[in-house]
Amino acid sequence: MLPSLRLANAHRPLIRFLGKRQWPTKPEEQHPHPFAPPEAKEHFADFLKKFQSSPSTTQAGSTSAAASSSKSGAKGPVYQEFWQAPPRLWKHELAEWEIELVQSGGASLH
């Protein structure tokens, strides 16, 4: 069998990209989602003011996170450590049947 000359017609992908990749040098200006409800679009500036004035949870740590969640209308107390919560919410040792249930993927053993 003779070798074919298909090498001359190399595969050309059907998709074509226009121009080179260019990434923006600064982030896009914040704006409401185009399909947001009209009342959300109207009050977006107020939201940005509140968002920018609130303490960042990544900088201040978990203390400000707990404080901000209590201000934002979280129901009930916010606990800093697990022992401050009621004992029913503490982590507990798993029973053998609970371990088997997890290992079986929740399938019934009956």
mmCIF file of N, CA and C in Angstrom:
data_model
loop_
_atom_site.group_PDB
_atom_site.id
_atom_site.type_symbol
_atom_site.label_atom_id
_atom_site.label_comp_id
_atom_site.label_asym_id
_atom_site.label_seq_id
_atom_site.Cartn_x
_atom_site.Cartn_y
_atom_site.Cartn_z
ATOM 1 N N MET A 1 0.835 -1.168 0.000
ATOM 2 C CA MET A 1 0.000 0.000 0.000
ATOM 3 C C MET A 1 0.889 1.244 0.000
ATOM 4 N N LEU A 2 0.465 2.233 -0.755
ATOM 5 C CA LEU A 2 1.253 3.447 -0.871
ATOM 6 C C LEU A 2 0.847 4.449 0.216
ATOM 7 N N PRO A 3 1.785 5.233 0.714
ATOM 8 C CA PRO A 3 1.427 6.234 1.725
ATOM 9 C C PRO A 3 0.539 7.313 1.115
ATOM 10 N N SER A 4 -0.395 7.767 1.887
ATOM 11 C CA SER A 4 -1.324 8.782 1.373
ATOM 12 C C SER A 4 -0.724 10.177 1.509
ATOM 13 N N LEU A 5 -1.267 11.088 0.785
ATOM 14 C CA LEU A 5 -0.791 12.458 0.808
ATOM 15 C C LEU A 5 -1.706 13.346 1.656
ATOM 16 N N ARG A 6 -2.368 12.808 2.629
ATOM 17 C CA ARG A 6 -3.282 13.574 3.484
ATOM 18 C C ARG A 6 -2.541 14.550 4.386
ATOM 19 N N LEU A 7 -1.249 14.398 4.531
ATOM 20 C CA LEU A 7 -0.492 15.290 5.390
ATOM 21 C C LEU A 7 -0.501 16.720 4.864
ATOM 22 N N ALA A 8 -0.683 16.881 3.590
ATOM 23 C CA ALA A 8 -0.723 18.220 3.021
ATOM 24 C C ALA A 8 -1.968 18.982 3.493
ATOM 25 N N ASN A 9 -3.027 18.285 3.737
ATOM 26 C CA ASN A 9 -4.265 18.896 4.223
ATOM 27 C C ASN A 9 -4.373 18.653 5.727
ATOM 28 N N ALA A 10 -3.601 19.362 6.496
ATOM 29 C CA ALA A 10 -3.609 19.187 7.949
ATOM 30 C C ALA A 10 -4.971 19.592 8.511
ATOM 31 N N HIS A 11 -5.321 19.009 9.607
ATOM 32 C CA HIS A 11 -6.617 19.298 10.243
ATOM 33 C C HIS A 11 -6.682 20.759 10.664
ATOM 34 N N ARG A 12 -7.758 21.419 10.282
ATOM 35 C CA ARG A 12 -7.986 22.807 10.684
ATOM 36 C C ARG A 12 -9.240 22.832 11.549
ATOM 37 N N PRO A 13 -9.117 23.264 12.784
ATOM 38 C CA PRO A 13 -10.306 23.291 13.651
ATOM 39 C C PRO A 13 -11.360 24.239 13.100
ATOM 40 N N LEU A 14 -12.621 23.921 13.353
ATOM 41 C CA LEU A 14 -13.718 24.734 12.858
ATOM 42 C C LEU A 14 -13.903 26.007 13.672
ATOM 43 N N ILE A 15 -13.460 26.000 14.927
ATOM 44 C CA ILE A 15 -13.638 27.173 15.774
ATOM 45 C C ILE A 15 -12.474 28.142 15.533
ATOM 46 N N ARG A 16 -12.803 29.425 15.453
ATOM 47 C CA ARG A 16 -11.786 30.451 15.245
ATOM 48 C C ARG A 16 -11.965 31.533 16.302
ATOM 49 N N PHE A 17 -10.869 31.929 16.919
ATOM 50 C CA PHE A 17 -10.898 32.970 17.930
ATOM 51 C C PHE A 17 -10.453 34.282 17.310
ATOM 52 N N LEU A 18 -11.123 35.342 17.659
ATOM 53 C CA LEU A 18 -10.789 36.652 17.123
ATOM 54 C C LEU A 18 -9.793 37.348 18.040
ATOM 55 N N GLY A 19 -8.666 37.723 17.538
ATOM 56 C CA GLY A 19 -7.688 38.488 18.297
ATOM 57 C C GLY A 19 -6.998 37.692 19.382
ATOM 58 N N LYS A 20 -6.121 38.389 20.108
ATOM 59 C CA LYS A 20 -5.391 37.771 21.207
ATOM 60 C C LYS A 20 -6.180 37.912 22.497
ATOM 61 N N ARG A 21 -5.853 37.067 23.441
ATOM 62 C CA ARG A 21 -6.497 37.160 24.752
ATOM 63 C C ARG A 21 -5.994 38.395 25.480
ATOM 64 N N GLN A 22 -6.920 39.198 25.934
ATOM 65 C CA GLN A 22 -6.551 40.389 26.680
ATOM 66 C C GLN A 22 -7.382 40.422 27.955
ATOM 67 N N TRP A 23 -6.717 40.451 29.085
ATOM 68 C CA TRP A 23 -7.389 40.495 30.366
ATOM 69 C C TRP A 23 -7.473 41.945 30.821
ATOM 70 N N PRO A 24 -8.584 42.335 31.441
ATOM 71 C CA PRO A 24 -8.712 43.724 31.907
ATOM 72 C C PRO A 24 -7.694 44.024 33.002
ATOM 73 N N THR A 25 -7.209 45.273 33.021
ATOM 74 C CA THR A 25 -6.207 45.652 34.013
ATOM 75 C C THR A 25 -6.826 45.992 35.355
ATOM 76 N N LYS A 26 -8.090 46.394 35.372
ATOM 77 C CA LYS A 26 -8.766 46.687 36.638
ATOM 78 C C LYS A 26 -10.128 45.994 36.638
ATOM 79 N N PRO A 27 -10.665 45.701 37.815
ATOM 80 C CA PRO A 27 -11.934 44.984 37.873
ATOM 81 C C PRO A 27 -13.088 45.825 37.327
ATOM 82 N N GLU A 28 -14.103 45.129 36.881
ATOM 83 C CA GLU A 28 -15.289 45.784 36.340
ATOM 84 C C GLU A 28 -16.040 46.510 37.455
ATOM 85 N N GLU A 29 -16.676 47.610 37.113
ATOM 86 C CA GLU A 29 -17.449 48.362 38.099
ATOM 87 C C GLU A 29 -18.631 47.512 38.563
ATOM 88 N N GLN A 30 -18.906 47.549 39.857
ATOM 89 C CA GLN A 30 -19.985 46.737 40.409
ATOM 90 C C GLN A 30 -21.332 47.286 39.970
ATOM 91 N N HIS A 31 -22.207 46.373 39.576
ATOM 92 C CA HIS A 31 -23.531 46.758 39.115
ATOM 93 C C HIS A 31 -24.501 45.620 39.398
ATOM 94 N N PRO A 32 -25.801 45.909 39.457
ATOM 95 C CA PRO A 32 -26.755 44.827 39.703
ATOM 96 C C PRO A 32 -26.850 43.898 38.497
ATOM 97 N N HIS A 33 -27.288 42.710 38.750
ATOM 98 C CA HIS A 33 -27.460 41.733 37.683
ATOM 99 C C HIS A 33 -28.501 42.244 36.694
ATOM 100 N N PRO A 34 -28.313 42.023 35.397
ATOM 101 C CA PRO A 34 -29.266 42.546 34.421
ATOM 102 C C PRO A 34 -30.695 42.040 34.622
ATOM 103 N N PHE A 35 -30.874 40.844 35.156
ATOM 104 C CA PHE A 35 -32.210 40.289 35.358
ATOM 105 C C PHE A 35 -32.681 40.419 36.804
ATOM 106 N N ALA A 36 -32.018 41.265 37.583
ATOM 107 C CA ALA A 36 -32.439 41.485 38.968
ATOM 108 C C ALA A 36 -33.789 42.196 38.976
ATOM 109 N N PRO A 37 -34.588 41.987 40.029
ATOM 110 C CA PRO A 37 -35.867 42.691 40.112
ATOM 111 C C PRO A 37 -35.654 44.204 40.178
ATOM 112 N N PRO A 38 -36.628 44.982 39.713
ATOM 113 C CA PRO A 38 -36.462 46.443 39.680
ATOM 114 C C PRO A 38 -36.143 47.056 41.043
ATOM 115 N N GLU A 39 -36.761 46.527 42.119
ATOM 116 C CA GLU A 39 -36.481 47.111 43.442
ATOM 117 C C GLU A 39 -35.050 46.845 43.876
ATOM 118 N N ALA A 40 -34.462 45.719 43.446
ATOM 119 C CA ALA A 40 -33.055 45.441 43.769
ATOM 120 C C ALA A 40 -32.142 46.388 42.995
ATOM 121 N N LYS A 41 -32.503 46.683 41.753
ATOM 122 C CA LYS A 41 -31.694 47.604 40.954
ATOM 123 C C LYS A 41 -31.739 49.015 41.532
ATOM 124 N N GLU A 42 -32.913 49.415 42.045
ATOM 125 C CA GLU A 42 -33.063 50.761 42.605
ATOM 126 C C GLU A 42 -32.230 50.948 43.862
ATOM 127 N N HIS A 43 -32.137 49.905 44.690
ATOM 128 C CA HIS A 43 -31.463 50.009 45.986
ATOM 129 C C HIS A 43 -30.052 49.435 45.964
ATOM 130 N N PHE A 44 -29.486 49.230 44.775
ATOM 131 C CA PHE A 44 -28.161 48.631 44.685
ATOM 132 C C PHE A 44 -27.091 49.546 45.271
ATOM 133 N N ALA A 45 -27.229 50.851 45.085
ATOM 134 C CA ALA A 45 -26.241 51.794 45.632
ATOM 135 C C ALA A 45 -26.227 51.728 47.156
ATOM 136 N N ASP A 46 -27.416 51.614 47.784
ATOM 137 C CA ASP A 46 -27.482 51.481 49.243
ATOM 138 C C ASP A 46 -26.807 50.196 49.697
ATOM 139 N N PHE A 47 -27.036 49.122 48.944
ATOM 140 C CA PHE A 47 -26.410 47.850 49.274
ATOM 141 C C PHE A 47 -24.888 47.964 49.233
ATOM 142 N N LEU A 48 -24.359 48.615 48.192
ATOM 143 C CA LEU A 48 -22.908 48.768 48.084
ATOM 144 C C LEU A 48 -22.335 49.554 49.253
ATOM 145 N N LYS A 49 -23.039 50.606 49.683
ATOM 146 C CA LYS A 49 -22.564 51.395 50.824
ATOM 147 C C LYS A 49 -22.488 50.534 52.075
ATOM 148 N N LYS A 50 -23.540 49.753 52.330
ATOM 149 C CA LYS A 50 -23.564 48.881 53.511
ATOM 150 C C LYS A 50 -22.479 47.817 53.406
ATOM 151 N N PHE A 51 -22.325 47.258 52.211
ATOM 152 C CA PHE A 51 -21.339 46.200 52.022
ATOM 153 C C PHE A 51 -19.924 46.710 52.229
ATOM 154 N N GLN A 52 -19.617 47.896 51.716
ATOM 155 C CA GLN A 52 -18.272 48.436 51.842
ATOM 156 C C GLN A 52 -17.985 48.946 53.249
ATOM 157 N N SER A 53 -19.024 49.354 53.987
ATOM 158 C CA SER A 53 -18.796 49.845 55.348
ATOM 159 C C SER A 53 -18.733 48.718 56.365
ATOM 160 N N SER A 54 -19.228 47.526 56.018
ATOM 161 C CA SER A 54 -19.201 46.418 56.970
ATOM 162 C C SER A 54 -17.780 45.883 57.099
ATOM 163 N N PRO A 55 -17.425 45.362 58.286
ATOM 164 C CA PRO A 55 -16.071 44.817 58.466
ATOM 165 C C PRO A 55 -15.915 43.530 57.665
ATOM 166 N N SER A 56 -14.766 43.364 57.097
ATOM 167 C CA SER A 56 -14.490 42.167 56.313
ATOM 168 C C SER A 56 -14.248 40.996 57.254
ATOM 169 N N THR A 57 -14.909 39.872 56.997
ATOM 170 C CA THR A 57 -14.752 38.708 57.868
ATOM 171 C C THR A 57 -13.396 38.054 57.675
ATOM 172 N N THR A 58 -12.773 38.227 56.515
ATOM 173 C CA THR A 58 -11.473 37.591 56.303
ATOM 174 C C THR A 58 -10.372 38.326 57.043
ATOM 175 N N GLN A 59 -10.514 39.629 57.259
ATOM 176 C CA GLN A 59 -9.461 40.383 57.923
ATOM 177 C C GLN A 59 -9.598 40.326 59.440
ATOM 178 N N ALA A 60 -10.814 40.458 59.949
ATOM 179 C CA ALA A 60 -10.997 40.586 61.386
ATOM 180 C C ALA A 60 -11.142 39.249 62.091
ATOM 181 N N GLY A 61 -11.367 38.169 61.354
ATOM 182 C CA GLY A 61 -11.463 36.865 61.981
ATOM 183 C C GLY A 61 -12.879 36.492 62.341
ATOM 184 N N SER A 62 -13.021 35.424 63.129
ATOM 185 C CA SER A 62 -14.342 34.887 63.435
ATOM 186 C C SER A 62 -15.126 35.767 64.397
ATOM 187 N N THR A 63 -14.473 36.609 65.173
ATOM 188 C CA THR A 63 -15.186 37.469 66.111
ATOM 189 C C THR A 63 -16.093 38.430 65.372
ATOM 190 N N SER A 64 -15.591 39.092 64.343
ATOM 191 C CA SER A 64 -16.427 40.017 63.590
ATOM 192 C C SER A 64 -17.468 39.264 62.784
ATOM 193 N N ALA A 65 -17.162 38.018 62.372
ATOM 194 C CA ALA A 65 -18.139 37.233 61.630
ATOM 195 C C ALA A 65 -19.340 36.932 62.511
ATOM 196 N N ALA A 66 -19.091 36.577 63.766
ATOM 197 C CA ALA A 66 -20.188 36.304 64.678
ATOM 198 C C ALA A 66 -20.962 37.566 64.993
ATOM 199 N N ALA A 67 -20.248 38.668 65.170
ATOM 200 C CA ALA A 67 -20.920 39.925 65.466
ATOM 201 C C ALA A 67 -21.757 40.393 64.285
ATOM 202 N N SER A 68 -21.227 40.264 63.074
ATOM 203 C CA SER A 68 -21.983 40.720 61.913
ATOM 204 C C SER A 68 -23.183 39.830 61.661
ATOM 205 N N SER A 69 -23.080 38.516 61.951
ATOM 206 C CA SER A 69 -24.229 37.655 61.735
ATOM 207 C C SER A 69 -25.326 37.929 62.755
ATOM 208 N N SER A 70 -24.954 38.374 63.968
ATOM 209 C CA SER A 70 -25.989 38.703 64.940
ATOM 210 C C SER A 70 -26.665 40.012 64.579
ATOM 211 N N LYS A 71 -25.943 40.933 63.945
ATOM 212 C CA LYS A 71 -26.539 42.191 63.500
ATOM 213 C C LYS A 71 -27.440 41.989 62.295
ATOM 214 N N SER A 72 -27.108 41.011 61.455
ATOM 215 C CA SER A 72 -27.837 40.840 60.207
ATOM 216 C C SER A 72 -29.181 40.159 60.399
ATOM 217 N N GLY A 73 -29.573 39.874 61.618
ATOM 218 C CA GLY A 73 -30.882 39.297 61.862
ATOM 219 C C GLY A 73 -30.855 37.802 62.081
ATOM 220 N N ALA A 74 -29.705 37.227 62.449
ATOM 221 C CA ALA A 74 -29.645 35.808 62.725
ATOM 222 C C ALA A 74 -30.473 35.521 63.967
ATOM 223 N N LYS A 75 -31.292 34.491 63.892
ATOM 224 C CA LYS A 75 -32.143 34.148 65.022
ATOM 225 C C LYS A 75 -31.359 33.308 66.010
ATOM 226 N N GLY A 76 -31.480 33.631 67.260
ATOM 227 C CA GLY A 76 -30.800 32.882 68.302
ATOM 228 C C GLY A 76 -29.399 33.392 68.554
ATOM 229 N N PRO A 77 -28.792 32.898 69.624
ATOM 230 C CA PRO A 77 -27.445 33.355 69.972
ATOM 231 C C PRO A 77 -26.387 32.775 69.035
ATOM 232 N N VAL A 78 -25.279 33.478 68.953
ATOM 233 C CA VAL A 78 -24.137 33.023 68.161
ATOM 234 C C VAL A 78 -23.047 32.632 69.140
ATOM 235 N N TYR A 79 -22.537 31.385 68.997
ATOM 236 C CA TYR A 79 -21.551 30.864 69.927
ATOM 237 C C TYR A 79 -20.164 30.941 69.314
ATOM 238 N N GLN A 80 -19.187 31.366 70.110
ATOM 239 C CA GLN A 80 -17.808 31.436 69.651
ATOM 240 C C GLN A 80 -17.134 30.070 69.728
ATOM 241 N N GLU A 81 -17.424 29.295 70.748
ATOM 242 C CA GLU A 81 -16.825 27.979 70.953
ATOM 243 C C GLU A 81 -17.929 26.949 71.139
ATOM 244 N N PHE A 82 -17.638 25.678 70.839
ATOM 245 C CA PHE A 82 -18.679 24.662 70.883
ATOM 246 C C PHE A 82 -19.210 24.422 72.299
ATOM 247 N N TRP A 83 -18.372 24.616 73.309
ATOM 248 C CA TRP A 83 -18.836 24.354 74.677
ATOM 249 C C TRP A 83 -19.789 25.426 75.192
ATOM 250 N N GLN A 84 -19.892 26.542 74.498
ATOM 251 C CA GLN A 84 -20.856 27.562 74.900
ATOM 252 C C GLN A 84 -22.269 27.194 74.436
ATOM 253 N N ALA A 85 -22.366 26.340 73.449
ATOM 254 C CA ALA A 85 -23.660 25.898 72.936
ATOM 255 C C ALA A 85 -24.233 24.839 73.865
ATOM 256 N N PRO A 86 -25.534 24.578 73.791
ATOM 257 C CA PRO A 86 -26.127 23.514 74.603
ATOM 258 C C PRO A 86 -25.505 22.157 74.259
ATOM 259 N N PRO A 87 -25.422 21.257 75.237
ATOM 260 C CA PRO A 87 -24.772 19.954 74.995
ATOM 261 C C PRO A 87 -25.403 19.157 73.854
ATOM 262 N N ARG A 88 -26.684 19.370 73.566
ATOM 263 C CA ARG A 88 -27.313 18.605 72.491
ATOM 264 C C ARG A 88 -26.718 18.956 71.120
ATOM 265 N N LEU A 89 -26.035 20.096 71.005
ATOM 266 C CA LEU A 89 -25.434 20.504 69.745
ATOM 267 C C LEU A 89 -23.955 20.133 69.644
ATOM 268 N N TRP A 90 -23.382 19.586 70.706
ATOM 269 C CA TRP A 90 -21.983 19.209 70.692
ATOM 270 C C TRP A 90 -21.775 18.002 69.795
ATOM 271 N N LYS A 91 -20.532 17.823 69.328
ATOM 272 C CA LYS A 91 -20.200 16.612 68.589
ATOM 273 C C LYS A 91 -20.189 15.448 69.569
ATOM 274 N N HIS A 92 -20.621 14.303 69.124
ATOM 275 C CA HIS A 92 -20.636 13.139 69.999
ATOM 276 C C HIS A 92 -20.017 11.949 69.268
ATOM 277 N N GLU A 93 -19.645 10.948 70.049
ATOM 278 C CA GLU A 93 -19.069 9.744 69.460
ATOM 279 C C GLU A 93 -20.157 8.999 68.692
ATOM 280 N N LEU A 94 -19.798 8.457 67.550
ATOM 281 C CA LEU A 94 -20.758 7.739 66.726
ATOM 282 C C LEU A 94 -20.924 6.315 67.228
ATOM 283 N N ALA A 95 -22.164 5.842 67.205
ATOM 284 C CA ALA A 95 -22.436 4.454 67.559
ATOM 285 C C ALA A 95 -22.003 3.560 66.398
ATOM 286 N N GLU A 96 -21.849 2.269 66.668
ATOM 287 C CA GLU A 96 -21.400 1.336 65.630
ATOM 288 C C GLU A 96 -22.391 1.273 64.473
ATOM 289 N N TRP A 97 -23.693 1.299 64.770
ATOM 290 C CA TRP A 97 -24.697 1.232 63.701
ATOM 291 C C TRP A 97 -24.673 2.500 62.837
ATOM 292 N N GLU A 98 -24.297 3.666 63.427
ATOM 293 C CA GLU A 98 -24.187 4.890 62.639
ATOM 294 C C GLU A 98 -22.999 4.815 61.677
ATOM 295 N N ILE A 99 -21.893 4.245 62.138
ATOM 296 C CA ILE A 99 -20.716 4.085 61.298
ATOM 297 C C ILE A 99 -21.029 3.154 60.130
ATOM 298 N N GLU A 100 -21.714 2.030 60.413
ATOM 299 C CA GLU A 100 -22.072 1.081 59.354
ATOM 300 C C GLU A 100 -23.032 1.717 58.355
ATOM 301 N N LEU A 101 -23.943 2.549 58.828
ATOM 302 C CA LEU A 101 -24.895 3.224 57.955
ATOM 303 C C LEU A 101 -24.177 4.175 56.994
ATOM 304 N N VAL A 102 -23.192 4.901 57.507
ATOM 305 C CA VAL A 102 -22.423 5.821 56.664
ATOM 306 C C VAL A 102 -21.590 5.043 55.663
ATOM 307 N N GLN A 103 -20.956 3.969 56.113
ATOM 308 C CA GLN A 103 -20.096 3.177 55.220
ATOM 309 C C GLN A 103 -20.891 2.455 54.132
ATOM 310 N N SER A 104 -22.151 2.149 54.412
ATOM 311 C CA SER A 104 -22.974 1.478 53.400
ATOM 312 C C SER A 104 -23.573 2.474 52.425
ATOM 313 N N GLY A 105 -23.325 3.748 52.626
ATOM 314 C CA GLY A 105 -23.866 4.764 51.729
ATOM 315 C C GLY A 105 -25.311 5.084 52.013
ATOM 316 N N GLY A 106 -25.809 4.700 53.168
ATOM 317 C CA GLY A 106 -27.194 4.962 53.536
ATOM 318 C C GLY A 106 -28.144 3.865 53.109
ATOM 319 N N ALA A 107 -27.604 2.801 52.516
ATOM 320 C CA ALA A 107 -28.454 1.704 52.076
ATOM 321 C C ALA A 107 -29.003 0.967 53.292
ATOM 322 N N SER A 108 -30.205 0.478 53.158
ATOM 323 C CA SER A 108 -30.850 -0.246 54.246
ATOM 324 C C SER A 108 -30.186 -1.588 54.444
ATOM 325 N N LEU A 109 -29.960 -1.971 55.689
ATOM 326 C CA LEU A 109 -29.323 -3.237 56.001
ATOM 327 C C LEU A 109 -30.336 -4.321 56.303
ATOM 328 N N HIS A 110 -31.616 -4.045 56.140
ATOM 329 C CA HIS A 110 -32.673 -5.029 56.434
ATOM 330 C C HIS A 110 -32.813 -6.026 55.323
#
